[in-house]
Amino acid sequence: MKNREIVYIVSDSVGETAELVVKAVATQFNRGYVEIKRQTYVESFEDIEDVLAMAIHGSAIIAYTIVIPTLKEYLDKRAKDIGIHAVDLLNPLMEAFINKFNQQPKYQPKLMRKLDDDYFRKIEAIEFAVKYDDGRDPRGILNADIILIGVSRTSKTPLSMYLAHKRYKVANVPIVPEIKPPDELFKMPRNKCVGLIISPDKLNAIRKERLKNLGLKSEANYASFERILEELDYAEKIMKRIGCPIINVSDKAIEETADYILDILKKERSS
């Protein structure tokens, strides 16, 4: 049985990129017995010396993804001095980018990990908004960054999703006269909650169109003016009881309302 060949992955981050490249290359040589060892978060000359000591003992190859120039230069020089084959997996492409775009890189480690973390935070926020949409589970209120409250058709759901794409966990709660608001709503700091109101005429038109799309008669109680006035009056009483800021969404686009919400909450939390 052949001895296992060793490739040391050296990275100032987690080393995932380098490992994938090494595995892809190894398969081209039918080197299924190549052993890969990761040395991650390398941040000093001492860290590099530790890797070199292990690599020279096993006559290993070093494949590295280090973007900090001083560390890269040190590894290149020391590996050459002691006869270890060290391969820079990033620099050739980095140089091509510099020449093509006439721009210098940031030379900051862990940027890919930051992008990944940002992506997963967005996915988590979107899943949260879906799970706690329309008051489905009031327990979500306690874990939300923002709680939107208002009567039906005040854009609570689209606003929740838009804010979720900005990494905010949003729960929204419909206010209906016949249904007691969840107790959790009154346990939250007022600077996490936003009330959404709309003009009766605008809401009447929106609800009539909604009924039309559903194939229902526009004369239904849902779209009646008296019902709308009753709901709006009740909703405002709840909002005043909570003490939260109130936004009129009558003539605002989703993006405009979302920016306004974030601006209001920022001021509320800093005061």
GROMACS .gro file of C-alpha atoms in nm:
model
  271
    1MET     CA    1   0.000   0.000   0.000
    2LYS     CA    2   0.132   0.341  -0.096
    3ASN     CA    3   0.211   0.598   0.168
    4ARG     CA    4  -0.043   0.874   0.185
    5GLU     CA    5   0.073   1.197   0.026
    6ILE     CA    6   0.005   1.506   0.238
    7VAL     CA    7  -0.104   1.849   0.123
    8TYR     CA    8  -0.122   2.121   0.384
    9ILE     CA    9  -0.393   2.378   0.329
   10VAL     CA   10  -0.280   2.709   0.477
   11SER     CA   11  -0.533   2.990   0.498
   12ASP     CA   12  -0.598   3.313   0.684
   13SER     CA   13  -0.965   3.208   0.682
   14VAL     CA   14  -1.128   2.863   0.697
   15GLY     CA   15  -0.948   2.716   0.394
   16GLU     CA   16  -1.254   2.581   0.214
   17THR     CA   17  -1.157   2.732  -0.122
   18ALA     CA   18  -0.808   2.584  -0.114
   19GLU     CA   19  -0.934   2.241  -0.014
   20LEU     CA   20  -1.179   2.229  -0.305
   21VAL     CA   21  -0.903   2.323  -0.549
   22VAL     CA   22  -0.663   2.062  -0.409
   23LYS     CA   23  -0.927   1.790  -0.428
   24ALA     CA   24  -1.011   1.884  -0.787
   25VAL     CA   25  -0.643   1.865  -0.887
   26ALA     CA   26  -0.583   1.540  -0.696
   27THR     CA   27  -0.858   1.362  -0.892
   28GLN     CA   28  -0.680   1.448  -1.218
   29PHE     CA   29  -0.382   1.240  -1.103
   30ASN     CA   30  -0.584   0.957  -0.955
   31ARG     CA   31  -0.440   1.052  -0.619
   32GLY     CA   32  -0.731   0.939  -0.409
   33TYR     CA   33  -0.495   0.867  -0.120
   34VAL     CA   34  -0.386   1.231  -0.082
   35GLU     CA   35  -0.431   1.343   0.276
   36ILE     CA   36  -0.538   1.701   0.324
   37LYS     CA   37  -0.460   1.884   0.647
   38ARG     CA   38  -0.598   2.229   0.709
   39GLN     CA   39  -0.412   2.500   0.898
   40THR     CA   40  -0.673   2.773   0.930
   41TYR     CA   41  -0.677   3.131   1.052
   42VAL     CA   42  -0.302   3.169   1.002
   43GLU     CA   43  -0.227   3.520   1.126
   44SER     CA   44   0.141   3.533   1.222
   45PHE     CA   45   0.491   3.430   1.119
   46GLU     CA   46   0.485   3.182   1.408
   47ASP     CA   47   0.177   3.012   1.259
   48ILE     CA   48   0.361   2.977   0.928
   49GLU     CA   49   0.671   2.833   1.096
   50ASP     CA   50   0.453   2.571   1.265
   51VAL     CA   51   0.314   2.460   0.928
   52LEU     CA   52   0.658   2.458   0.765
   53ALA     CA   53   0.794   2.236   1.043
   54MET     CA   54   0.520   1.980   0.982
   55ALA     CA   55   0.545   2.002   0.602
   56ILE     CA   56   0.921   1.951   0.585
   57HIS     CA   57   0.897   1.649   0.813
   58GLY     CA   58   0.654   1.478   0.576
   59SER     CA   59   0.788   1.615   0.245
   60ALA     CA   60   0.445   1.766   0.187
   61ILE     CA   61   0.307   2.023  -0.053
   62ILE     CA   62   0.162   2.347   0.082
   63ALA     CA   63  -0.134   2.501  -0.099
   64TYR     CA   64  -0.230   2.836   0.045
   65THR     CA   65  -0.484   3.114   0.025
   66ILE     CA   66  -0.329   3.404   0.214
   67VAL     CA   67  -0.416   3.760   0.115
   68ILE     CA   68  -0.209   3.952   0.373
   69PRO     CA   69   0.101   4.051   0.170
   70THR     CA   70   0.355   4.025   0.455
   71LEU     CA   71   0.245   3.673   0.546
   72LYS     CA   72   0.236   3.561   0.184
   73GLU     CA   73   0.586   3.694   0.118
   74TYR     CA   74   0.718   3.531   0.435
   75LEU     CA   75   0.569   3.194   0.345
   76ASP     CA   76   0.705   3.213  -0.010
   77LYS     CA   77   1.055   3.298   0.109
   78ARG     CA   78   1.073   3.048   0.393
   79ALA     CA   79   0.931   2.764   0.182
   80LYS     CA   80   1.187   2.832  -0.091
   81ASP     CA   81   1.471   2.849   0.164
   82ILE     CA   82   1.396   2.505   0.307
   83GLY     CA   83   1.290   2.340  -0.018
   84ILE     CA   84   0.916   2.301   0.030
   85HIS     CA   85   0.684   2.339  -0.267
   86ALA     CA   86   0.431   2.609  -0.168
   87VAL     CA   87   0.159   2.701  -0.418
   88ASP     CA   88  -0.027   3.032  -0.403
   89LEU     CA   89  -0.382   2.961  -0.523
   90LEU     CA   90  -0.504   3.322  -0.521
   91ASN     CA   91  -0.227   3.549  -0.645
   92PRO     CA   92  -0.236   3.468  -1.022
   93LEU     CA   93  -0.605   3.551  -1.041
   94MET     CA   94  -0.557   3.846  -0.806
   95GLU     CA   95  -0.295   3.988  -1.043
   96ALA     CA   96  -0.529   3.940  -1.338
   97PHE     CA   97  -0.799   4.139  -1.157
   98ILE     CA   98  -0.553   4.416  -1.071
   99ASN     CA   99  -0.442   4.445  -1.434
  100LYS     CA  100  -0.793   4.418  -1.576
  101PHE     CA  101  -0.975   4.654  -1.342
  102ASN     CA  102  -0.683   4.882  -1.251
  103GLN     CA  103  -0.776   4.848  -0.886
  104GLN     CA  104  -0.596   4.722  -0.579
  105PRO     CA  105  -0.753   4.446  -0.366
  106LYS     CA  106  -0.849   4.501  -0.002
  107TYR     CA  107  -0.601   4.240   0.126
  108GLN     CA  108  -0.846   4.154   0.405
  109PRO     CA  109  -0.888   3.793   0.518
  110LYS     CA  110  -1.226   3.630   0.593
  111LEU     CA  111  -1.423   3.847   0.347
  112MET     CA  112  -1.581   3.541   0.184
  113ARG     CA  113  -1.691   3.418   0.525
  114LYS     CA  114  -1.845   3.758   0.594
  115LEU     CA  115  -2.039   3.733   0.268
  116ASP     CA  116  -2.157   3.384   0.360
  117ASP     CA  117  -2.267   3.500   0.706
  118ASP     CA  118  -2.454   3.791   0.552
  119TYR     CA  119  -2.631   3.558   0.310
  120PHE     CA  120  -2.739   3.320   0.585
  121ARG     CA  121  -2.864   3.608   0.799
  122LYS     CA  122  -3.085   3.715   0.509
  123ILE     CA  123  -3.221   3.363   0.460
  124GLU     CA  124  -3.290   3.335   0.832
  125ALA     CA  125  -3.476   3.667   0.828
  126ILE     CA  126  -3.686   3.564   0.527
  127GLU     CA  127  -3.777   3.232   0.689
  128PHE     CA  128  -3.871   3.422   1.006
  129ALA     CA  129  -4.097   3.661   0.813
  130VAL     CA  130  -4.277   3.370   0.645
  131LYS     CA  131  -4.319   3.177   0.969
  132TYR     CA  132  -4.458   3.471   1.163
  133ASP     CA  133  -4.662   3.633   0.888
  134ASP     CA  134  -5.016   3.751   0.960
  135GLY     CA  135  -5.003   3.667   1.330
  136ARG     CA  136  -4.972   3.291   1.272
  137ASP     CA  137  -4.767   3.238   1.584
  138PRO     CA  138  -4.755   3.524   1.838
  139ARG     CA  139  -4.445   3.372   1.999
  140GLY     CA  140  -4.245   3.515   1.709
  141ILE     CA  141  -4.321   3.866   1.834
  142LEU     CA  142  -4.081   3.817   2.125
  143ASN     CA  143  -3.790   3.733   1.890
  144ALA     CA  144  -3.860   3.990   1.619
  145ASP     CA  145  -3.645   4.291   1.537
  146ILE     CA  146  -3.953   4.473   1.408
  147ILE     CA  147  -4.326   4.412   1.463
  148LEU     CA  148  -4.573   4.556   1.212
  149ILE     CA  149  -4.937   4.595   1.314
  150GLY     CA  150  -5.235   4.716   1.115
  151VAL     CA  151  -5.567   4.623   0.959
  152SER     CA  152  -5.589   4.396   0.657
  153ARG     CA  153  -5.441   4.531   0.330
  154THR     CA  154  -5.195   4.778   0.480
  155SER     CA  155  -4.897   4.606   0.312
  156LYS     CA  156  -4.778   4.424   0.624
  157THR     CA  157  -4.665   4.109   0.440
  158PRO     CA  158  -4.477   4.274   0.150
  159LEU     CA  159  -4.314   4.512   0.397
  160SER     CA  160  -4.208   4.219   0.615
  161MET     CA  161  -4.046   4.045   0.319
  162TYR     CA  162  -3.875   4.362   0.198
  163LEU     CA  163  -3.730   4.427   0.543
  164ALA     CA  164  -3.629   4.061   0.570
  165HIS     CA  165  -3.412   4.106   0.261
  166LYS     CA  166  -3.238   4.378   0.461
  167ARG     CA  167  -3.168   4.115   0.733
  168TYR     CA  168  -3.439   4.224   0.981
  169LYS     CA  169  -3.655   3.961   1.149
  170VAL     CA  170  -4.008   4.092   1.109
  171ALA     CA  171  -4.334   3.965   1.256
  172ASN     CA  172  -4.664   4.119   1.150
  173VAL     CA  173  -4.993   4.111   1.333
  174PRO     CA  174  -5.335   4.190   1.185
  175ILE     CA  175  -5.563   4.405   1.400
  176VAL     CA  176  -5.927   4.293   1.391
  177PRO     CA  177  -6.198   4.425   1.628
  178GLU     CA  178  -6.335   4.078   1.699
  179ILE     CA  179  -5.995   3.930   1.790
  180LYS     CA  180  -5.802   4.027   2.100
  181PRO     CA  181  -5.444   4.124   2.014
  182PRO     CA  182  -5.184   3.876   2.143
  183ASP     CA  183  -5.048   3.952   2.489
  184GLU     CA  184  -4.695   3.938   2.349
  185LEU     CA  185  -4.765   4.258   2.159
  186PHE     CA  186  -4.783   4.456   2.482
  187LYS     CA  187  -4.467   4.303   2.627
  188MET     CA  188  -4.236   4.438   2.357
  189PRO     CA  189  -4.050   4.771   2.376
  190ARG     CA  190  -4.244   5.037   2.187
  191ASN     CA  191  -3.935   5.107   1.976
  192LYS     CA  192  -3.969   4.766   1.809
  193CYS     CA  193  -4.328   4.812   1.696
  194VAL     CA  194  -4.474   5.016   1.409
  195GLY     CA  195  -4.840   5.077   1.339
  196LEU     CA  196  -4.958   5.100   0.978
  197ILE     CA  197  -5.267   5.302   0.891
  198ILE     CA  198  -5.428   5.397   0.562
  199SER     CA  199  -5.699   5.637   0.447
  200PRO     CA  200  -6.052   5.489   0.443
  201ASP     CA  201  -6.102   5.573   0.073
  202LYS     CA  202  -5.776   5.404  -0.028
  203LEU     CA  203  -5.850   5.096   0.181
  204ASN     CA  204  -6.202   5.076   0.042
  205ALA     CA  205  -6.067   5.076  -0.314
  206ILE     CA  206  -5.800   4.816  -0.234
  207ARG     CA  207  -6.043   4.581  -0.066
  208LYS     CA  208  -6.298   4.608  -0.345
  209GLU     CA  209  -6.029   4.516  -0.594
  210ARG     CA  210  -5.923   4.228  -0.372
  211LEU     CA  211  -6.279   4.093  -0.361
  212LYS     CA  212  -6.308   4.133  -0.737
  213ASN     CA  213  -5.992   3.925  -0.790
  214LEU     CA  214  -6.136   3.658  -0.563
  215GLY     CA  215  -6.460   3.652  -0.760
  216LEU     CA  216  -6.662   3.790  -0.468
  217LYS     CA  217  -6.912   4.074  -0.454
  218SER     CA  218  -6.766   4.414  -0.371
  219GLU     CA  219  -7.060   4.482  -0.139
  220ALA     CA  220  -6.924   4.233   0.116
  221ASN     CA  221  -6.879   4.363   0.469
  222TYR     CA  222  -6.499   4.336   0.426
  223ALA     CA  223  -6.504   4.633   0.188
  224SER     CA  224  -6.791   4.833   0.337
  225PHE     CA  225  -6.703   5.185   0.441
  226GLU     CA  226  -6.861   5.146   0.785
  227ARG     CA  227  -6.659   4.832   0.852
  228ILE     CA  228  -6.339   4.999   0.739
  229LEU     CA  229  -6.395   5.297   0.969
  230GLU     CA  230  -6.461   5.061   1.259
  231GLU     CA  231  -6.140   4.864   1.194
  232LEU     CA  232  -5.923   5.174   1.154
  233ASP     CA  233  -6.061   5.329   1.471
  234TYR     CA  234  -5.998   5.009   1.668
  235ALA     CA  235  -5.646   4.971   1.523
  236GLU     CA  236  -5.549   5.326   1.619
  237LYS     CA  237  -5.666   5.266   1.976
  238ILE     CA  238  -5.444   4.958   1.996
  239MET     CA  239  -5.148   5.147   1.851
  240LYS     CA  240  -5.192   5.432   2.098
  241ARG     CA  241  -5.216   5.183   2.381
  242ILE     CA  242  -4.885   5.031   2.274
  243GLY     CA  243  -4.737   5.375   2.220
  244CYS     CA  244  -4.569   5.281   1.894
  245PRO     CA  245  -4.497   5.515   1.601
  246ILE     CA  246  -4.769   5.518   1.334
  247ILE     CA  247  -4.713   5.548   0.959
  248ASN     CA  248  -4.978   5.631   0.700
  249VAL     CA  249  -4.907   5.406   0.401
  250SER     CA  250  -5.183   5.546   0.178
  251ASP     CA  251  -4.960   5.688  -0.095
  252LYS     CA  252  -4.627   5.527  -0.018
  253ALA     CA  253  -4.439   5.261  -0.212
  254ILE     CA  254  -4.314   4.957  -0.018
  255GLU     CA  255  -3.954   5.075  -0.043
  256GLU     CA  256  -4.043   5.422   0.080
  257THR     CA  257  -4.240   5.289   0.376
  258ALA     CA  258  -3.961   5.046   0.468
  259ASP     CA  259  -3.700   5.321   0.468
  260TYR     CA  260  -3.932   5.538   0.675
  261ILE     CA  261  -3.983   5.255   0.926
  262LEU     CA  262  -3.608   5.201   0.966
  263ASP     CA  263  -3.551   5.574   1.004
  264ILE     CA  264  -3.822   5.607   1.270
  265LEU     CA  265  -3.703   5.305   1.466
  266LYS     CA  266  -3.344   5.427   1.453
  267LYS     CA  267  -3.450   5.759   1.603
  268GLU     CA  268  -3.671   5.588   1.860
  269ARG     CA  269  -3.391   5.357   1.975
  270SER     CA  270  -3.132   5.632   1.995
  271SER     CA  271  -3.352   5.864   2.199
   0.00000   0.00000   0.00000
